[in-house]
CSV table of C-alpha atoms in Angstrom, one decimal:
chain,number,residue,atom,x,y,z
A,25,MET,CA,16.5,46.3,28.0
A,26,PRO,CA,14.3,43.4,26.5
A,27,VAL,CA,10.4,44.3,26.1
A,28,ARG,CA,8.3,43.2,29.3
A,29,ARG,CA,5.5,41.4,27.8
A,30,PRO,CA,2.5,39.5,29.4
A,31,PRO,CA,2.5,35.8,29.3
A,32,PRO,CA,1.5,34.2,26.0
A,33,PRO,CA,-1.9,32.5,26.2
A,34,SER,CA,-1.3,28.6,27.0
A,35,LEU,CA,-1.4,25.8,24.5
A,36,GLU,CA,-1.7,23.5,27.5
A,37,LEU,CA,-5.3,21.8,27.6
A,38,SER,CA,-6.9,21.0,31.5
A,39,GLU,CA,-7.9,17.3,31.8
A,40,ALA,CA,-11.2,18.3,31.3
A,41,GLU,CA,-10.8,20.2,28.4
A,42,MET,CA,-8.6,17.1,26.8
A,43,ARG,CA,-11.6,14.5,28.1
A,44,GLU,CA,-14.2,16.8,26.3
A,45,MET,CA,-12.1,17.0,23.0
A,46,VAL,CA,-11.7,13.1,22.7
A,47,GLY,CA,-15.3,12.3,24.0
A,48,ARG,CA,-16.8,15.2,21.1
A,49,ALA,CA,-14.3,13.4,18.1
A,50,MET,CA,-16.0,10.2,19.4
A,51,ASP,CA,-19.4,11.9,19.2
A,52,ARG,CA,-18.4,12.3,15.2
A,53,ILE,CA,-16.2,9.1,14.4
A,54,VAL,CA,-18.5,6.3,15.8
A,55,PRO,CA,-21.5,7.5,13.6
A,56,PHE,CA,-19.4,8.2,10.7
A,57,ILE,CA,-17.9,4.5,10.8
A,58,ALA,CA,-21.5,2.8,11.3
A,59,GLU,CA,-22.8,4.7,8.3
A,60,LEU,CA,-19.9,3.5,6.2
A,61,PRO,CA,-21.9,0.5,4.6
A,62,ARG,CA,-24.8,3.0,3.7
A,63,ALA,CA,-22.6,6.3,2.7
A,64,PRO,CA,-22.2,7.1,-1.2
A,65,MET,CA,-18.8,5.1,-2.4
A,66,HIS,CA,-17.9,8.5,-4.3
A,67,ARG,CA,-18.4,12.1,-4.5
A,68,MET,CA,-16.9,14.9,-6.7
A,69,ASP,CA,-19.8,16.8,-7.7
A,70,GLY,CA,-18.9,20.2,-6.1
A,71,ALA,CA,-15.5,19.2,-5.2
A,72,HIS,CA,-13.6,22.3,-7.3
A,73,LYS,CA,-16.4,24.5,-5.5
A,74,LEU,CA,-15.7,23.1,-2.0
A,75,VAL,CA,-11.6,23.6,-2.3
A,76,ARG,CA,-12.1,27.0,-3.6
A,77,ALA,CA,-14.0,27.5,-0.4
A,78,LEU,CA,-11.8,26.0,2.3
A,79,ARG,CA,-8.5,28.4,0.9
A,80,GLU,CA,-7.8,30.7,3.7
A,81,PRO,CA,-4.7,32.7,5.2
A,82,MET,CA,-3.4,31.5,8.5
A,83,PRO,CA,-5.8,32.3,11.1
A,84,GLU,CA,-4.9,35.1,13.9
A,85,ARG,CA,-7.3,33.9,16.2
A,86,GLY,CA,-8.7,30.5,16.8
A,87,ALA,CA,-12.1,28.9,16.7
A,88,SER,CA,-14.1,26.6,18.5
A,89,PHE,CA,-13.3,22.6,18.5
A,90,ARG,CA,-17.2,22.0,17.9
A,91,ARG,CA,-17.2,24.3,15.1
A,92,LEU,CA,-14.2,22.6,13.2
A,93,LEU,CA,-15.3,19.4,14.0
A,94,GLY,CA,-18.7,20.2,12.1
A,95,GLN,CA,-16.4,21.7,9.1
A,96,LEU,CA,-14.2,18.4,8.8
A,97,PHE,CA,-17.1,15.8,9.4
A,98,GLU,CA,-20.0,18.0,7.4
A,99,ARG,CA,-18.0,19.5,4.5
A,100,VAL,CA,-14.3,18.0,4.1
A,101,LEU,CA,-14.8,14.5,4.6
A,102,PRO,CA,-17.8,13.7,2.4
A,103,PHE,CA,-15.9,14.6,-0.7
A,104,GLY,CA,-13.7,12.2,-2.9
A,105,LEU,CA,-13.6,8.2,-2.7
A,106,ASN,CA,-15.1,6.0,0.6
A,107,THR,CA,-11.8,4.4,0.6
A,108,ALA,CA,-12.8,2.7,4.0
A,109,SER,CA,-16.2,1.7,2.9
A,110,PRO,CA,-16.7,-2.5,2.8
A,111,GLY,CA,-18.1,-1.8,-1.0
A,112,TYR,CA,-14.5,-0.4,-1.8
A,113,THR,CA,-12.9,-2.8,-4.0
A,114,ALA,CA,-10.9,-0.1,-6.2
A,115,TYR,CA,-7.2,0.2,-6.3
A,116,ILE,CA,-5.9,-1.4,-3.3
A,117,PRO,CA,-8.1,-1.0,-0.5
A,118,GLY,CA,-6.7,0.3,2.8
A,119,GLY,CA,-9.0,-0.7,5.7
A,120,GLY,CA,-8.0,1.5,8.7
A,121,LEU,CA,-8.5,-0.5,11.9
A,122,PHE,CA,-9.7,1.4,14.8
A,123,HIS,CA,-7.2,0.0,16.9
A,124,ALA,CA,-4.3,1.6,15.0
A,125,ALA,CA,-6.3,5.2,15.3
A,126,VAL,CA,-6.0,4.3,19.2
A,127,ALA,CA,-2.5,3.3,19.0
A,128,ASP,CA,-1.3,7.0,17.3
A,129,LEU,CA,-3.3,8.8,19.7
A,130,ILE,CA,-1.5,7.1,22.3
A,131,THR,CA,1.8,7.5,21.0
A,132,ASP,CA,1.0,11.4,19.3
A,133,ALA,CA,0.0,12.2,22.8
A,134,THR,CA,3.1,10.7,24.8
A,135,ASN,CA,5.3,11.9,22.0
A,136,ARG,CA,8.4,10.0,22.2
A,137,TYR,CA,11.3,10.1,19.9
A,138,VAL,CA,12.0,6.8,18.4
A,139,GLY,CA,14.9,7.6,15.8
A,140,ILE,CA,17.7,6.7,18.3
A,141,TRP,CA,17.1,3.4,20.5
A,142,GLN,CA,18.2,5.2,23.7
A,143,ALA,CA,15.5,7.7,23.4
A,144,ALA,CA,12.7,5.1,23.8
A,145,PRO,CA,14.0,1.5,24.2
A,146,GLY,CA,10.4,0.3,24.8
A,147,LEU,CA,9.0,1.6,21.8
A,148,VAL,CA,12.0,0.9,19.6
A,149,GLN,CA,11.7,-2.8,20.9
A,150,LEU,CA,7.9,-3.2,20.1
A,151,GLU,CA,8.7,-1.8,16.6
A,152,THR,CA,11.6,-4.2,16.2
A,153,ASN,CA,9.4,-6.9,17.4
A,154,VAL,CA,6.7,-6.3,14.6
A,155,ILE,CA,10.0,-6.1,12.3
A,156,ARG,CA,11.0,-9.8,13.6
A,157,TRP,CA,7.6,-10.9,13.3
A,158,PHE,CA,7.7,-9.8,9.4
A,159,CYS,CA,10.8,-11.2,9.0
A,160,ASP,CA,10.0,-14.7,10.0
A,161,LEU,CA,7.0,-14.4,8.0
A,162,ALA,CA,8.9,-13.9,4.7
A,163,GLY,CA,11.4,-16.5,5.9
A,164,PHE,CA,14.1,-14.4,6.1
A,165,PRO,CA,17.3,-15.9,8.5
A,166,ALA,CA,18.8,-14.4,11.8
A,167,GLY,CA,20.7,-11.1,10.8
A,168,SER,CA,17.6,-9.9,9.0
A,169,GLY,CA,15.8,-6.9,10.1
A,170,GLY,CA,14.2,-3.7,8.4
A,171,LEU,CA,11.8,-0.8,9.4
A,172,LEU,CA,8.5,0.4,9.0
A,173,THR,CA,7.8,3.5,6.7
A,174,THR,CA,5.2,5.6,5.6
A,175,GLY,CA,4.4,3.2,2.8
A,176,GLY,CA,5.4,0.7,-0.1
A,177,SER,CA,7.0,4.0,-2.0
A,178,LEU,CA,9.4,4.9,0.8
A,179,ALA,CA,9.9,0.9,1.5
A,180,ASN,CA,11.2,0.4,-2.5
A,181,LEU,CA,13.3,3.7,-2.1
A,182,GLY,CA,14.9,2.1,0.7
A,183,ALA,CA,15.8,-1.3,-1.3
A,184,VAL,CA,17.0,0.8,-4.3
A,185,VAL,CA,19.4,2.7,-2.2
A,186,THR,CA,20.7,-0.2,-0.4
A,187,ALA,CA,21.2,-2.1,-3.7
A,188,ARG,CA,23.1,0.6,-5.0
A,189,HIS,CA,25.6,1.1,-2.2
A,190,ASP,CA,26.0,-2.7,-1.9
A,191,ARG,CA,26.3,-3.6,-5.8
A,192,LEU,CA,27.5,-0.4,-7.7
A,193,PRO,CA,30.5,1.1,-7.4
A,194,PRO,CA,30.3,5.2,-6.0
A,195,ASP,CA,30.2,6.2,-9.8
A,196,PHE,CA,26.9,4.1,-10.2
A,197,LEU,CA,25.3,5.6,-13.5
A,198,LYS,CA,26.4,2.8,-15.6
A,199,GLY,CA,24.4,0.2,-13.3
A,200,ARG,CA,21.0,-0.9,-14.4
A,201,LEU,CA,17.6,-1.9,-12.8
A,202,TYR,CA,15.3,-4.6,-14.4
A,203,VAL,CA,11.6,-4.2,-13.5
A,204,SER,CA,8.5,-5.7,-15.4
A,205,ALA,CA,6.3,-3.4,-17.5
A,206,ALA,CA,3.8,-4.1,-14.9
A,207,VAL,CA,5.5,-2.8,-11.7
A,208,HIS,CA,4.6,-0.1,-9.5
A,209,HIS,CA,5.7,3.3,-10.4
A,210,SER,CA,7.0,4.1,-7.0
A,211,VAL,CA,10.1,1.6,-8.1
A,212,GLN,CA,10.9,4.0,-11.0
A,213,LYS,CA,10.2,6.8,-8.8
A,214,ALA,CA,13.0,5.4,-6.4
A,215,ALA,CA,15.4,4.9,-9.1
A,216,ARG,CA,15.2,8.5,-9.9
A,217,VAL,CA,15.3,9.9,-6.4
A,218,ALA,CA,18.2,7.5,-5.4
A,219,GLY,CA,20.0,9.2,-8.6
A,220,PHE,CA,19.6,6.8,-11.4
A,221,PRO,CA,19.3,8.2,-14.8
A,222,ASP,CA,15.8,7.2,-16.2
A,223,GLU,CA,17.3,5.0,-18.6
A,224,ALA,CA,18.9,3.2,-16.1
A,225,VAL,CA,15.6,1.2,-15.3
A,226,ARG,CA,15.0,-1.3,-18.0
A,227,ILE,CA,11.2,-2.2,-18.6
A,228,VAL,CA,11.0,-6.0,-19.3
A,229,PRO,CA,8.2,-7.0,-21.1
A,230,VAL,CA,5.3,-9.6,-19.3
A,231,ASP,CA,4.5,-12.8,-20.5
A,232,SER,CA,0.6,-13.9,-21.2
A,233,ARG,CA,-0.4,-13.7,-17.5
A,234,PHE,CA,1.1,-10.3,-17.0
A,235,ARG,CA,4.1,-11.7,-15.4
A,236,LEU,CA,8.0,-10.7,-15.7
A,237,ASP,CA,9.2,-12.6,-18.9
A,238,VAL,CA,12.3,-14.2,-17.4
A,239,ALA,CA,14.0,-15.2,-20.9
A,240,ALA,CA,13.5,-11.4,-22.0
A,241,LEU,CA,15.1,-10.6,-18.5
A,242,GLU,CA,18.1,-13.1,-19.3
A,243,ALA,CA,18.5,-11.4,-22.4
A,244,ALA,CA,18.3,-7.5,-21.6
A,245,VAL,CA,21.2,-8.4,-18.6
A,246,THR,CA,23.3,-10.1,-21.1
A,247,ALA,CA,22.9,-7.2,-23.9
A,248,ASP,CA,23.5,-4.9,-21.1
A,249,ARG,CA,26.9,-6.5,-20.0
A,250,ALA,CA,28.3,-6.8,-23.4
A,251,ALA,CA,27.5,-2.7,-23.7
A,252,GLY,CA,29.3,-2.4,-20.6
A,253,PHE,CA,26.6,-1.4,-17.9
A,254,VAL,CA,26.7,-3.3,-15.1
A,255,PRO,CA,23.2,-5.2,-13.9
A,256,ALA,CA,22.8,-4.5,-10.5
A,257,MET,CA,19.3,-5.0,-9.5
A,258,VAL,CA,15.8,-7.1,-10.3
A,259,VAL,CA,12.8,-6.2,-8.7
A,260,ALA,CA,9.9,-8.9,-8.8
A,261,SER,CA,6.2,-7.9,-8.3
A,262,ALA,CA,4.4,-10.1,-5.7
A,263,GLY,CA,0.9,-9.1,-6.5
A,264,THR,CA,1.1,-6.4,-9.2
A,265,THR,CA,-1.3,-3.5,-8.9
A,266,ALA,CA,-2.9,-3.8,-12.4
A,267,THR,CA,-3.8,-7.8,-12.4
A,268,GLY,CA,-2.5,-9.1,-9.0
A,269,ALA,CA,0.2,-10.9,-11.0
A,270,ILE,CA,2.8,-12.6,-9.2
A,271,ASP,CA,6.4,-12.9,-10.9
A,272,PRO,CA,8.1,-16.3,-11.1
A,273,ILE,CA,10.0,-15.4,-8.2
A,274,PRO,CA,12.4,-18.9,-7.7
A,275,ALA,CA,13.5,-18.5,-11.6
A,276,LEU,CA,14.3,-14.5,-10.9
A,277,ALA,CA,16.2,-15.8,-7.8
A,278,ASP,CA,18.1,-18.1,-9.8
A,279,LEU,CA,19.1,-15.6,-12.1
A,280,CYS,CA,20.2,-13.0,-9.6
A,281,VAL,CA,22.3,-15.3,-7.8
A,282,ARG,CA,24.0,-16.2,-11.3
A,283,GLU,CA,24.3,-12.6,-12.4
A,284,GLY,CA,25.4,-11.1,-8.8
A,285,MET,CA,22.2,-8.7,-8.7
A,286,TRP,CA,20.2,-7.4,-5.7
A,287,PHE,CA,17.0,-9.4,-5.6
A,288,HIS,CA,14.1,-7.0,-4.5
A,289,VAL,CA,10.2,-8.2,-4.3
A,290,ASP,CA,7.9,-5.7,-4.2
A,291,ALA,CA,5.0,-7.5,-2.0
A,292,ALA,CA,3.3,-4.2,-0.7
A,293,TYR,CA,0.2,-5.5,-2.1
A,294,GLY,CA,0.5,-9.5,-1.6
A,295,GLY,CA,3.1,-10.3,0.9
A,296,PHE,CA,0.2,-10.8,4.0
A,297,PHE,CA,-1.0,-13.1,2.3
A,298,LEU,CA,2.1,-15.5,3.5
A,299,LEU,CA,0.2,-15.7,6.4
A,300,THR,CA,-2.3,-18.1,4.8
A,301,GLU,CA,-1.5,-21.6,3.3
A,302,ARG,CA,-2.5,-20.6,-0.3
A,303,GLY,CA,-0.7,-17.3,-0.1
A,304,ARG,CA,2.5,-19.2,1.0
A,305,ALA,CA,2.4,-21.5,-1.9
A,306,ARG,CA,1.8,-18.9,-4.4
A,307,LEU,CA,4.9,-17.0,-3.4
A,308,ALA,CA,7.3,-19.6,-2.9
A,309,GLY,CA,10.9,-18.4,-3.0
A,310,ILE,CA,10.3,-15.1,-1.5
A,311,GLU,CA,12.2,-16.0,1.3
A,312,ARG,CA,15.4,-16.0,-1.2
A,313,ALA,CA,14.9,-12.2,-1.8
A,314,ASP,CA,17.8,-9.7,-0.6
A,315,SER,CA,14.8,-7.4,0.4
A,316,ILE,CA,11.1,-7.3,0.6
A,317,THR,CA,8.7,-4.3,0.5
A,318,LEU,CA,5.2,-5.2,2.7
A,319,ASP,CA,2.3,-2.9,3.5
A,320,PRO,CA,0.7,-3.3,6.5
A,321,HIS,CA,-1.8,-0.8,5.4
A,322,LYS,CA,-2.9,-3.0,2.9
A,323,GLY,CA,-2.7,-6.9,4.0
A,324,LEU,CA,-3.1,-5.9,7.5
A,325,PHE,CA,-5.9,-3.5,7.3
A,326,LEU,CA,-3.9,-0.7,8.8
A,327,PRO,CA,-4.2,3.1,8.1
A,328,TYR,CA,-2.6,4.5,5.2
A,329,GLY,CA,0.9,5.7,6.1
A,330,THR,CA,2.3,2.4,7.1
A,331,GLY,CA,4.6,0.5,5.0
A,332,CYS,CA,7.5,-1.8,5.8
A,333,LEU,CA,10.9,-2.8,4.2
A,334,VAL,CA,12.8,-6.0,5.5
A,335,VAL,CA,16.0,-7.2,4.2
A,336,ARG,CA,17.7,-10.4,4.5
A,337,ASP,CA,21.1,-8.7,6.1
A,338,LEU,CA,20.5,-5.5,8.2
A,339,ALA,CA,24.1,-5.0,8.2
A,340,ARG,CA,23.6,-4.0,4.3
A,341,LEU,CA,20.6,-1.7,5.1
A,342,ARG,CA,22.5,-0.1,7.8
A,343,ALA,CA,25.9,0.5,5.9
A,344,ALA,CA,23.4,2.2,3.2
A,345,HIS,CA,22.0,4.7,5.3
A,346,GLN,CA,24.4,5.1,8.5
A,347,LEU,CA,26.3,8.3,9.2
A,348,SER,CA,27.0,10.0,12.4
A,349,ALA,CA,26.8,13.7,13.8
A,350,SER,CA,28.2,15.4,16.9
A,351,TYR,CA,25.0,16.0,18.2
A,352,LEU,CA,23.8,12.6,18.2
A,353,PRO,CA,24.6,9.7,20.7
A,354,HIS,CA,27.0,6.7,19.7
A,355,ALA,CA,25.4,4.0,17.6
A,356,GLU,CA,23.5,1.6,19.6
A,357,ALA,CA,26.6,-1.3,20.2
A,358,ASP,CA,23.9,-3.8,21.0
A,359,PRO,CA,23.0,-5.5,17.8
A,360,ASP,CA,19.4,-6.3,18.9
A,361,CYS,CA,18.9,-2.5,19.9
A,362,TRP,CA,18.4,-0.6,16.6
A,363,ASP,CA,18.7,3.2,15.7
A,364,PHE,CA,16.1,3.5,12.8
A,365,SER,CA,17.7,6.5,12.1
A,366,ASP,CA,20.4,4.2,10.9
A,367,LEU,CA,18.0,2.0,8.6
A,368,GLY,CA,16.6,4.9,6.4
A,369,PRO,CA,16.4,8.1,5.8
A,370,GLU,CA,14.3,9.6,8.3
A,371,LEU,CA,16.0,11.1,11.7
A,372,SER,CA,12.6,12.5,13.0
A,373,ARG,CA,10.0,9.6,12.7
A,374,ASP,CA,6.8,8.9,14.5
A,375,ALA,CA,6.5,5.9,16.9
A,376,ARG,CA,4.8,3.9,13.9
A,377,GLY,CA,5.3,0.4,15.6
A,378,VAL,CA,2.4,0.8,18.0
A,379,ARG,CA,-0.3,1.2,15.4
A,380,VAL,CA,0.8,-2.3,14.0
A,381,TRP,CA,1.6,-4.2,17.5
A,382,LEU,CA,-1.6,-3.1,19.0
A,383,PRO,CA,-4.3,-5.0,16.9
A,384,LEU,CA,-2.0,-7.6,16.6
A,385,LYS,CA,-1.2,-8.2,20.1
A,386,MET,CA,-5.1,-7.6,20.9
A,387,HIS,CA,-6.0,-10.2,18.0
A,388,GLY,CA,-3.2,-12.5,17.3
A,389,ALA,CA,-2.2,-13.6,14.0
A,390,GLY,CA,-5.2,-16.0,13.6
A,391,VAL,CA,-7.8,-13.5,13.2
A,392,PHE,CA,-5.5,-11.9,10.6
A,393,ARG,CA,-5.4,-14.9,8.8
A,394,ALA,CA,-8.9,-15.8,8.6
A,395,GLN,CA,-9.6,-12.4,7.2
A,396,LEU,CA,-6.9,-13.3,4.3
A,397,ASP,CA,-8.6,-16.7,3.6
A,398,GLU,CA,-12.0,-14.7,3.1
A,399,LYS,CA,-10.7,-12.3,1.0
A,400,LEU,CA,-9.2,-15.3,-1.2
A,401,ASP,CA,-12.4,-16.8,-1.4
A,402,LEU,CA,-14.4,-13.8,-2.2
A,403,ALA,CA,-12.4,-13.1,-5.3
A,404,GLU,CA,-12.6,-16.4,-6.7
A,405,VAL,CA,-16.6,-15.7,-6.1
A,406,VAL,CA,-16.3,-12.9,-8.2
A,407,ALA,CA,-14.2,-14.9,-10.6
A,408,GLU,CA,-16.7,-17.5,-11.1
A,409,ALA,CA,-19.2,-14.8,-11.8
A,410,ILE,CA,-17.2,-13.4,-14.6
A,411,ARG,CA,-16.2,-16.9,-16.0
A,412,ALA,CA,-20.0,-17.8,-16.0
A,413,ARG,CA,-21.1,-14.6,-18.2
A,414,PRO,CA,-20.3,-15.2,-21.5
A,415,GLU,CA,-20.4,-11.6,-22.4
A,416,LEU,CA,-17.3,-11.0,-19.8
A,417,GLU,CA,-13.9,-12.1,-20.2
A,418,LEU,CA,-11.6,-13.0,-17.0
A,419,VAL,CA,-8.4,-11.6,-18.7
A,420,ALA,CA,-6.4,-12.0,-15.1
A,421,GLU,CA,-7.3,-14.8,-12.8
A,422,PRO,CA,-7.0,-14.1,-9.3
A,423,GLU,CA,-3.4,-15.3,-8.1
A,424,LEU,CA,-4.4,-13.7,-4.7
A,425,SER,CA,-7.4,-11.4,-3.7
A,426,LEU,CA,-7.3,-9.4,-7.2
A,427,LEU,CA,-8.6,-9.9,-10.6
A,428,ALA,CA,-9.3,-8.4,-14.0
A,429,PHE,CA,-11.5,-8.5,-16.9
A,430,ARG,CA,-13.7,-6.6,-19.5
A,431,VAL,CA,-16.7,-6.9,-21.7
A,432,ARG,CA,-15.9,-9.5,-24.8
A,433,HIS,CA,-16.2,-8.0,-28.0
A,434,PRO,CA,-14.4,-9.0,-31.3
A,435,ASP,CA,-13.9,-5.1,-31.8
A,436,PRO,CA,-11.3,-4.4,-29.5
A,437,THR,CA,-12.2,-0.6,-29.6
A,438,GLU,CA,-15.7,-1.3,-28.7
A,439,GLY,CA,-14.8,-3.5,-26.1
A,440,ASP,CA,-13.0,-0.9,-24.4
A,441,GLY,CA,-16.0,1.3,-24.6
A,442,LEU,CA,-18.4,-0.9,-23.4
A,443,THR,CA,-16.2,-1.9,-20.4
A,444,ARG,CA,-15.8,2.0,-19.8
A,445,GLN,CA,-19.5,2.1,-19.8
A,446,LEU,CA,-19.8,-1.2,-17.4
A,447,ALA,CA,-17.7,0.7,-15.0
A,448,THR,CA,-19.8,3.7,-15.1
A,449,HIS,CA,-23.1,2.1,-14.7
A,450,ILE,CA,-21.6,0.2,-11.5
A,451,ASN,CA,-20.1,2.7,-9.9
A,452,ARG,CA,-23.3,5.0,-10.1
A,453,ARG,CA,-25.1,2.6,-8.1
A,454,GLN,CA,-23.1,3.7,-5.4
A,455,ARG,CA,-22.8,0.3,-3.5
A,456,VAL,CA,-19.2,-0.7,-4.9
A,457,LEU,CA,-16.7,1.0,-6.4
A,458,LEU,CA,-14.0,-0.5,-9.1
A,459,THR,CA,-11.4,1.2,-11.1
A,460,GLY,CA,-9.9,-0.1,-14.4
A,461,VAL,CA,-6.4,0.2,-16.1
A,462,GLU,CA,-5.2,0.4,-19.7
A,463,LEU,CA,-3.2,-2.8,-20.3
A,464,SER,CA,-1.4,-4.2,-23.3
A,465,GLY,CA,-3.7,-1.8,-25.3
A,466,ARG,CA,-7.2,-3.3,-23.6
A,467,TYR,CA,-9.0,-1.5,-20.9
A,468,LEU,CA,-9.5,-3.8,-18.0
A,469,LEU,CA,-11.9,-3.6,-15.0
A,470,ARG,CA,-10.2,-4.5,-11.6
A,471,VAL,CA,-11.5,-6.3,-8.3
A,472,CYS,CA,-9.3,-6.2,-5.4
A,473,VAL,CA,-11.0,-7.5,-2.4
A,474,LEU,CA,-9.2,-6.3,0.5
A,475,SER,CA,-10.9,-4.9,3.4
A,476,PHE,CA,-11.7,-6.3,6.9
A,477,ARG,CA,-15.2,-4.6,6.1
A,478,THR,CA,-15.9,-6.5,3.0
A,479,HIS,CA,-17.7,-9.8,3.3
A,480,ALA,CA,-20.0,-12.2,1.3
A,481,ALA,CA,-23.1,-9.5,1.1
A,482,GLU,CA,-20.8,-6.9,-0.7
A,483,ILE,CA,-19.7,-9.5,-3.1
A,484,ALA,CA,-23.1,-10.4,-3.7
A,485,ALA,CA,-24.0,-6.7,-4.3
A,486,LEU,CA,-21.1,-6.4,-6.7
A,487,ILE,CA,-22.1,-9.2,-8.7
A,488,GLU,CA,-26.4,-7.6,-8.8
A,489,ASP,CA,-24.8,-4.1,-9.8
A,490,LEU,CA,-22.6,-6.0,-12.7
A,491,ASP,CA,-25.8,-7.7,-14.0
A,492,ALA,CA,-27.7,-4.6,-13.7
A,493,ALA,CA,-25.2,-2.8,-15.7
A,494,MET,CA,-25.2,-5.3,-18.2
A,495,ALA,CA,-29.1,-5.3,-18.7
A,496,ASP,CA,-28.7,-1.5,-18.9
A,497,GLY,CA,-26.5,-1.6,-22.0
A,498,ALA,CA,-27.6,-5.4,-23.5
A,499,HIS,CA,-28.7,-3.9,-26.7
A,500,ARG,CA,-24.9,-3.3,-27.5
A,501,LEU,CA,-23.4,-6.2,-26.1
A,502,PRO,CA,-22.7,-9.1,-28.6
A,503,ARG,CA,-24.1,-12.3,-28.5
A,504,PRO,CA,-22.5,-15.3,-26.4
A,505,SER,CA,-22.1,-16.8,-29.8
A,506,ALA,CA,-19.3,-14.0,-30.9
A,507,ARG,CA,-17.4,-15.7,-28.0
């Protein structure tokens, strides 16, 4: 006979308990956000001690929500990089709009399944609307589509898998993919995950503006064909992480048409500048791509974990990913009703479309356009400040909202050291955060303006801290005549 056990403790919360939990969380979240402009930009001292203290076995008994909130906000969250700060101009900022957090609360609490259309047709349609908006933004024709991913890395993986399926035979190991020396490393990782050997990814040199060199690419394609390989895919960058460079998209599109290669544009950083007049001009030709990676958690200021892949021909994306199983319903016959499980690797997935749909519906695209135009303006303010200081060299002009510079010095090694010192002095002041990159044998400092919280006051603080840092090291800077 089965053992008779008492009912287990309930995991359900009463209405009052749910309201109390959310209320207590908001009592912490609102002050946290309000304090962001004054909070330190980074904190790592004591981080190793913290993580050792946090390690623990799975608890057998529970603790109070109040105590756990305290642990999160007082011990866990203060360490690391303050990525939500208005002074965060490091890497590629992710904004974290509060609207999206509310959307996630709704979708996580209601917990509808969106991998199959018929399980949640309304939620699937909201995400489909978002994808269609993005396809229209990119200039894609009818028949295009895509899906939201957890970020640009999985979007790039989806593009590589689709290109492999569409342009290569089942034995695809002779296929070759072409990227610039400045491409995001997720593309190379995607190729590896998709089964390509590392040598299948051809690294093409960049020109003086850090853009993929088209002549060098043509030479590589010709040489590979002569050697018996199959050129299958070119990946262009629409705003590289290192310098913000935009590869020559029209020329690359022409080459891909001539050679029968899949043309993918990694526009994770730069893509949403298509909302602006300047961005559309600088990204001209992107509508000719076969696929595009976009990151709403960058250019639309959404929380991390919101990426997107759009493709010119949805049927090609579906052909690369669709599989059936006896326990799944038949694929949706209506071409306007998408089963997202047929468009990517995930069967289980969260309803991530609402976190994009809600802020766009609440504010309209015009507000996002104005914010992005402001970021373009602010990046130019920083660039002009650097141009005006003879001790500094603007190595990469801002094509969008990202630029790179260094200390000007006749000795490159000494210049690298001074540039690193400059970063240390600026970041020590804890008002802004910059990161650097090693490129073409030089160490550069980067500024990326892409937070909805970053405005003129933060850029003024950045320039003030730059000047203060230069004054701290003035005895080591060369005279302007060394220019």
